Amino acid sequence: MMQFEKEILEESILIEDSLTEYMALSYNTKHVFQGTKKPVDRSSVVMQTLLLVLTVLTVYFFVTLDYQSVDVLKGFADTFINFKTMFLHPATHRFTLGEAFYNVVVTLGLAFLTTLIGGIIALFLGLLAAQNLAPKMVTNIIKGFVAFIRAVPTILWVLIFAVAAGLGSAAAVIGMSFHSISYLTKAFSESFEDLDKSVIEALKASGANWWQIVFQAVIPSSATYLLSWTFLRFEINFANAVAMGAAAGAGGIGFDLFMAGSFYFDLREVGLITYLIIAIAIVLEVVSTNVKAKLQQST
């Protein structure tokens, strides 16, 4: 019995020693973490400083701005009233709904034509611009050329071609197609470069030529990406076609929007045309999403 009690006493002492060591270790660890300071992140400091400077400059701008007896509050109130009239009371006065839908179709046709031209030409240029499919010198030349085209906005290309072809749909088609080619060439070439190199090497080892590699491996494997980029460019071209209708005289719903907003200042017609453009944009997004989903299921 005495031996049993002695063993229990020794075990209790060991347990107490273990608890004491654990508490001491926890206390030291806590103080170590509390005493450790977070290292200074230079990027966060620069970002916070930049935001502070921009905030100070903004406040200084509004305080020192010479309003020249302009009532800012009245201006905000009038803007709110204009938006209310535009979006809560849309109406037509100088064209019917049928004519409006016809002009929307014209704008869609302009966007579709420029996307089709740009997509076909960009497909071949994208194959030549992919580093895994063409010599490096060729890819560098094509990528440099399309990068220069993308650096110039679409409206400037349209105005440049308008000098030769005159304002109208011809200049709009050429300028928008020109920019679409450069945009899709970059997108397609990057999609081709992301393909698995082992597949291309296996086809080359089996004796397949360049065209067989393209049509049997490259295009089928990247069809989903090609379709996604093409639909995205189509949506961009639709927005550009609206702008070109006003800026380059290409017609369509953009010209009606320009006349209603700048010439007649009819806010109700502007609201109706805006709703039509938003509705078409939503339909395009739904169609593109469904087509891409079906293509992914089939592949």
CSV table of C-alpha atoms in Angstrom, one decimal:
chain,number,residue,atom,x,y,z
A,1,MET,CA,0.0,0.0,0.0
A,2,MET,CA,2.8,2.4,0.9
A,3,GLN,CA,4.5,1.6,-2.4
A,4,PHE,CA,1.3,2.4,-4.3
A,5,GLU,CA,0.8,5.7,-2.6
A,6,LYS,CA,4.5,6.6,-3.3
A,7,GLU,CA,4.0,5.9,-7.1
A,8,ILE,CA,0.9,8.1,-7.1
A,9,LEU,CA,2.8,10.9,-5.4
A,10,GLU,CA,5.6,10.7,-7.9
A,11,GLU,CA,3.2,10.8,-10.9
A,12,SER,CA,1.5,13.9,-9.4
A,13,ILE,CA,4.9,15.6,-9.0
A,14,LEU,CA,5.7,14.8,-12.7
A,15,ILE,CA,2.3,16.2,-13.8
A,16,GLU,CA,2.8,19.4,-11.9
A,17,ASP,CA,6.3,19.8,-13.3
A,18,SER,CA,4.9,19.3,-16.8
A,19,LEU,CA,2.1,21.9,-16.3
A,20,THR,CA,4.6,24.4,-14.9
A,21,GLU,CA,6.9,24.0,-18.0
A,22,TYR,CA,3.9,24.3,-20.3
A,23,MET,CA,2.7,27.5,-18.7
A,24,ALA,CA,6.2,29.0,-18.7
A,25,LEU,CA,6.6,28.2,-22.4
A,26,SER,CA,3.2,29.7,-23.2
A,27,TYR,CA,4.0,32.8,-21.3
A,28,ASN,CA,7.4,33.2,-23.1
A,29,THR,CA,5.8,32.5,-26.5
A,30,LYS,CA,3.1,35.1,-25.9
A,31,HIS,CA,5.6,37.8,-25.0
A,32,VAL,CA,7.8,36.9,-27.9
A,33,PHE,CA,4.9,37.4,-30.4
A,34,GLN,CA,3.8,40.6,-28.6
A,35,GLY,CA,7.3,42.0,-28.7
A,36,THR,CA,7.7,41.2,-32.4
A,37,LYS,CA,6.9,44.1,-34.7
A,38,LYS,CA,5.4,43.6,-38.1
A,39,PRO,CA,7.9,44.5,-40.8
A,40,VAL,CA,7.2,47.6,-42.8
A,41,ASP,CA,5.8,46.9,-46.2
A,42,ARG,CA,7.1,49.6,-48.6
A,43,SER,CA,4.3,49.1,-51.2
A,44,SER,CA,1.6,49.6,-48.6
A,45,VAL,CA,3.3,52.7,-47.3
A,46,VAL,CA,3.6,54.1,-50.9
A,47,MET,CA,0.0,53.3,-51.6
A,48,GLN,CA,-1.2,55.0,-48.4
A,49,THR,CA,0.9,58.0,-49.1
A,50,LEU,CA,-0.4,58.3,-52.6
A,51,LEU,CA,-4.0,58.0,-51.5
A,52,LEU,CA,-3.4,60.7,-48.8
A,53,VAL,CA,-1.8,63.0,-51.4
A,54,LEU,CA,-4.7,62.5,-53.9
A,55,THR,CA,-7.3,63.1,-51.2
A,56,VAL,CA,-5.6,66.4,-50.2
A,57,LEU,CA,-5.3,67.5,-53.8
A,58,THR,CA,-9.0,66.7,-54.4
A,59,VAL,CA,-10.1,68.7,-51.3
A,60,TYR,CA,-7.8,71.6,-52.3
A,61,PHE,CA,-9.2,71.5,-55.9
A,62,PHE,CA,-12.9,71.8,-54.7
A,63,VAL,CA,-12.0,74.5,-52.2
A,64,THR,CA,-10.0,76.7,-54.6
A,65,LEU,CA,-12.2,76.1,-57.7
A,66,ASP,CA,-13.6,79.3,-59.2
A,67,TYR,CA,-17.3,78.4,-59.7
A,68,GLN,CA,-18.0,81.8,-61.3
A,69,SER,CA,-21.4,82.2,-59.6
A,70,VAL,CA,-22.4,78.6,-60.6
A,71,ASP,CA,-24.8,77.0,-58.1
A,72,VAL,CA,-23.3,73.5,-57.7
A,73,LEU,CA,-26.3,72.2,-55.7
A,74,LYS,CA,-28.7,73.4,-58.4
A,75,GLY,CA,-26.5,71.7,-61.0
A,76,PHE,CA,-26.7,68.4,-59.1
A,77,ALA,CA,-30.5,68.9,-58.7
A,78,ASP,CA,-30.9,69.6,-62.5
A,79,THR,CA,-28.8,66.5,-63.3
A,80,PHE,CA,-31.0,64.4,-61.2
A,81,ILE,CA,-34.1,65.7,-62.9
A,82,ASN,CA,-32.6,65.0,-66.3
A,83,PHE,CA,-31.8,61.5,-65.4
A,84,LYS,CA,-35.3,61.1,-64.0
A,85,THR,CA,-36.8,62.3,-67.3
A,86,MET,CA,-34.4,60.2,-69.3
A,87,PHE,CA,-34.9,56.8,-67.6
A,88,LEU,CA,-38.4,57.1,-66.1
A,89,HIS,CA,-40.2,58.7,-69.0
A,90,PRO,CA,-38.7,57.3,-72.3
A,91,ALA,CA,-40.6,58.1,-75.4
A,92,THR,CA,-40.2,58.6,-79.2
A,93,HIS,CA,-41.0,61.7,-81.1
A,94,ARG,CA,-39.1,61.7,-84.4
A,95,PHE,CA,-39.0,57.9,-85.1
A,96,THR,CA,-41.1,54.9,-84.4
A,97,LEU,CA,-40.2,51.8,-82.4
A,98,GLY,CA,-39.9,49.9,-85.7
A,99,GLU,CA,-37.4,52.4,-87.1
A,100,ALA,CA,-35.5,52.2,-83.8
A,101,PHE,CA,-35.2,48.4,-84.0
A,102,TYR,CA,-34.2,48.7,-87.6
A,103,ASN,CA,-31.3,51.0,-86.7
A,104,VAL,CA,-30.3,48.7,-83.9
A,105,VAL,CA,-30.1,45.9,-86.5
A,106,VAL,CA,-28.0,48.1,-88.7
A,107,THR,CA,-25.6,48.7,-85.7
A,108,LEU,CA,-25.5,45.0,-85.0
A,109,GLY,CA,-24.7,44.3,-88.6
A,110,LEU,CA,-21.8,46.7,-88.5
A,111,ALA,CA,-20.5,45.0,-85.4
A,112,PHE,CA,-21.0,41.5,-86.9
A,113,LEU,CA,-19.3,42.4,-90.1
A,114,THR,CA,-16.2,43.9,-88.5
A,115,THR,CA,-16.0,41.0,-86.1
A,116,LEU,CA,-16.2,38.5,-88.9
A,117,ILE,CA,-13.5,40.2,-91.0
A,118,GLY,CA,-11.3,40.6,-87.9
A,119,GLY,CA,-11.8,37.1,-86.7
A,120,ILE,CA,-11.0,35.4,-90.0
A,121,ILE,CA,-7.8,37.4,-90.6
A,122,ALA,CA,-6.8,37.3,-87.0
A,123,LEU,CA,-7.0,33.5,-87.0
A,124,PHE,CA,-4.3,33.1,-89.6
A,125,LEU,CA,-2.2,35.9,-88.0
A,126,GLY,CA,-2.6,34.4,-84.6
A,127,LEU,CA,-1.3,31.0,-85.9
A,128,LEU,CA,1.8,32.9,-87.3
A,129,ALA,CA,2.2,34.9,-84.0
A,130,ALA,CA,2.2,31.8,-81.7
A,131,GLN,CA,5.7,31.0,-80.7
A,132,ASN,CA,5.1,27.3,-80.6
A,133,LEU,CA,3.8,27.3,-84.2
A,134,ALA,CA,6.0,29.8,-86.1
A,135,PRO,CA,9.6,31.0,-86.2
A,136,LYS,CA,10.5,33.5,-83.6
A,137,MET,CA,11.3,36.3,-86.1
A,138,VAL,CA,7.8,36.0,-87.7
A,139,THR,CA,6.1,36.0,-84.3
A,140,ASN,CA,8.0,39.1,-83.2
A,141,ILE,CA,7.2,41.0,-86.4
A,142,ILE,CA,3.5,40.2,-86.2
A,143,LYS,CA,3.2,40.9,-82.5
A,144,GLY,CA,5.0,44.2,-82.8
A,145,PHE,CA,2.7,45.2,-85.7
A,146,VAL,CA,-0.5,44.4,-83.9
A,147,ALA,CA,0.8,46.1,-80.7
A,148,PHE,CA,1.2,49.3,-82.7
A,149,ILE,CA,-2.3,49.0,-84.1
A,150,ARG,CA,-3.8,48.4,-80.6
A,151,ALA,CA,-2.0,51.5,-79.2
A,152,VAL,CA,-4.2,53.7,-81.4
A,153,PRO,CA,-7.9,53.9,-80.4
A,154,THR,CA,-10.6,52.7,-82.8
A,155,ILE,CA,-12.0,56.1,-83.3
A,156,LEU,CA,-8.7,57.4,-84.6
A,157,TRP,CA,-8.3,54.6,-87.1
A,158,VAL,CA,-11.8,55.3,-88.3
A,159,LEU,CA,-11.0,59.0,-88.8
A,160,ILE,CA,-7.7,58.1,-90.5
A,161,PHE,CA,-9.5,55.9,-93.0
A,162,ALA,CA,-12.2,58.5,-93.3
A,163,VAL,CA,-9.6,60.8,-95.0
A,164,ALA,CA,-9.4,58.3,-97.8
A,165,ALA,CA,-12.9,56.8,-97.9
A,166,GLY,CA,-14.9,59.7,-96.5
A,167,LEU,CA,-17.1,59.7,-93.5
A,168,GLY,CA,-19.6,56.9,-93.5
A,169,SER,CA,-20.0,53.2,-93.1
A,170,ALA,CA,-17.0,52.3,-95.3
A,171,ALA,CA,-14.5,54.1,-93.0
A,172,ALA,CA,-16.2,52.7,-89.9
A,173,VAL,CA,-16.0,49.1,-91.2
A,174,ILE,CA,-12.3,49.4,-92.3
A,175,GLY,CA,-11.2,51.2,-89.0
A,176,MET,CA,-13.1,48.8,-86.7
A,177,SER,CA,-12.0,45.7,-88.6
A,178,PHE,CA,-8.4,47.0,-88.5
A,179,HIS,CA,-8.5,47.3,-84.7
A,180,SER,CA,-10.4,44.0,-84.3
A,181,ILE,CA,-7.7,42.2,-86.2
A,182,SER,CA,-5.0,43.4,-83.8
A,183,TYR,CA,-7.0,42.7,-80.7
A,184,LEU,CA,-8.0,39.1,-81.8
A,185,THR,CA,-4.5,38.3,-83.1
A,186,LYS,CA,-3.0,38.9,-79.7
A,187,ALA,CA,-5.9,36.9,-78.0
A,188,PHE,CA,-5.7,34.0,-80.4
A,189,SER,CA,-1.9,33.7,-80.4
A,190,GLU,CA,-1.9,33.6,-76.6
A,191,SER,CA,-4.5,30.9,-76.6
A,192,PHE,CA,-2.4,28.8,-79.1
A,193,GLU,CA,0.7,29.3,-77.0
A,194,ASP,CA,-1.1,27.8,-73.9
A,195,LEU,CA,-1.6,24.5,-75.6
A,196,ASP,CA,0.1,21.3,-74.4
A,197,LYS,CA,3.5,21.1,-76.1
A,198,SER,CA,3.6,17.3,-75.9
A,199,VAL,CA,0.6,17.0,-78.2
A,200,ILE,CA,2.3,19.2,-80.9
A,201,GLU,CA,5.6,17.3,-80.5
A,202,ALA,CA,3.8,14.0,-80.8
A,203,LEU,CA,2.1,15.0,-84.0
A,204,LYS,CA,5.4,16.3,-85.4
A,205,ALA,CA,7.1,13.0,-84.5
A,206,SER,CA,4.3,11.0,-86.3
A,207,GLY,CA,5.0,13.0,-89.5
A,208,ALA,CA,2.1,15.4,-89.4
A,209,ASN,CA,2.6,18.6,-91.4
A,210,TRP,CA,1.9,22.2,-90.2
A,211,TRP,CA,-1.7,22.3,-91.4
A,212,GLN,CA,-2.5,18.9,-90.0
A,213,ILE,CA,-1.2,20.1,-86.6
A,214,VAL,CA,-3.3,23.2,-86.8
A,215,PHE,CA,-6.6,21.6,-87.8
A,216,GLN,CA,-6.2,18.4,-85.7
A,217,ALA,CA,-4.8,19.7,-82.5
A,218,VAL,CA,-4.5,23.5,-82.2
A,219,ILE,CA,-7.9,24.7,-83.3
A,220,PRO,CA,-10.0,21.9,-81.7
A,221,SER,CA,-8.2,22.3,-78.4
A,222,SER,CA,-8.6,26.1,-78.3
A,223,ALA,CA,-12.0,26.4,-79.8
A,224,THR,CA,-13.7,27.4,-76.6
A,225,TYR,CA,-11.1,30.2,-76.0
A,226,LEU,CA,-11.4,31.4,-79.6
A,227,LEU,CA,-15.2,31.6,-79.3
A,228,SER,CA,-15.0,33.5,-76.0
A,229,TRP,CA,-12.6,36.1,-77.4
A,230,THR,CA,-14.6,36.5,-80.6
A,231,PHE,CA,-17.9,37.1,-78.6
A,232,LEU,CA,-16.1,39.5,-76.4
A,233,ARG,CA,-14.8,41.4,-79.4
A,234,PHE,CA,-18.3,41.4,-80.9
A,235,GLU,CA,-19.7,43.1,-77.8
A,236,ILE,CA,-16.9,45.7,-78.0
A,237,ASN,CA,-17.6,46.2,-81.6
A,238,PHE,CA,-21.3,46.8,-80.9
A,239,ALA,CA,-20.4,49.5,-78.5
A,240,ASN,CA,-17.9,51.0,-81.0
A,241,ALA,CA,-20.6,50.8,-83.7
A,242,VAL,CA,-22.9,52.9,-81.6
A,243,ALA,CA,-20.1,55.5,-81.2
A,244,MET,CA,-19.1,55.3,-84.9
A,245,GLY,CA,-22.7,56.1,-85.8
A,246,ALA,CA,-22.4,59.4,-84.1
A,247,ALA,CA,-18.7,60.2,-84.8
A,248,ALA,CA,-18.2,58.9,-88.3
A,249,GLY,CA,-21.7,59.1,-89.7
A,250,ALA,CA,-22.0,55.3,-90.0
A,251,GLY,CA,-25.7,55.4,-89.3
A,252,GLY,CA,-27.6,53.0,-87.1
A,253,ILE,CA,-28.8,53.7,-83.6
A,254,GLY,CA,-25.7,55.7,-82.7
A,255,PHE,CA,-26.6,58.4,-85.1
A,256,ASP,CA,-30.1,58.6,-83.6
A,257,LEU,CA,-28.5,58.8,-80.2
A,258,PHE,CA,-26.3,61.7,-81.3
A,259,MET,CA,-29.1,63.6,-82.9
A,260,ALA,CA,-31.4,63.2,-79.8
A,261,GLY,CA,-28.7,64.1,-77.3
A,262,SER,CA,-26.8,66.8,-79.1
A,263,PHE,CA,-29.0,68.3,-81.8
A,264,TYR,CA,-32.6,68.0,-80.4
A,265,PHE,CA,-31.7,67.6,-76.7
A,266,ASP,CA,-34.6,65.2,-76.3
A,267,LEU,CA,-33.9,63.4,-73.1
A,268,ARG,CA,-36.8,61.0,-73.5
A,269,GLU,CA,-35.5,59.7,-76.8
A,270,VAL,CA,-32.0,59.4,-75.3
A,271,GLY,CA,-33.5,57.3,-72.5
A,272,LEU,CA,-35.4,55.0,-74.9
A,273,ILE,CA,-32.3,54.5,-77.1
A,274,THR,CA,-30.2,53.8,-74.0
A,275,TYR,CA,-32.7,51.1,-72.9
A,276,LEU,CA,-32.6,49.5,-76.4
A,277,ILE,CA,-28.8,49.4,-76.3
A,278,ILE,CA,-28.7,47.9,-72.8
A,279,ALA,CA,-31.3,45.3,-73.8
A,280,ILE,CA,-29.2,44.2,-76.9
A,281,ALA,CA,-26.1,44.0,-74.7
A,282,ILE,CA,-27.9,41.7,-72.3
A,283,VAL,CA,-29.1,39.5,-75.1
A,284,LEU,CA,-25.6,39.2,-76.5
A,285,GLU,CA,-24.2,38.3,-73.1
A,286,VAL,CA,-26.9,35.6,-72.6
A,287,VAL,CA,-26.4,34.2,-76.1
A,288,SER,CA,-22.6,34.1,-75.8
A,289,THR,CA,-22.8,32.4,-72.4
A,290,ASN,CA,-25.2,29.7,-73.7
A,291,VAL,CA,-23.1,29.0,-76.8
A,292,LYS,CA,-19.9,28.7,-74.7
A,293,ALA,CA,-21.6,26.3,-72.2
A,294,LYS,CA,-22.9,24.1,-75.0
A,295,LEU,CA,-19.5,24.0,-76.7
A,296,GLN,CA,-17.8,23.1,-73.4
A,297,GLN,CA,-20.3,20.3,-72.9
A,298,SER,CA,-19.7,18.9,-76.4
A,299,THR,CA,-15.9,19.0,-75.9
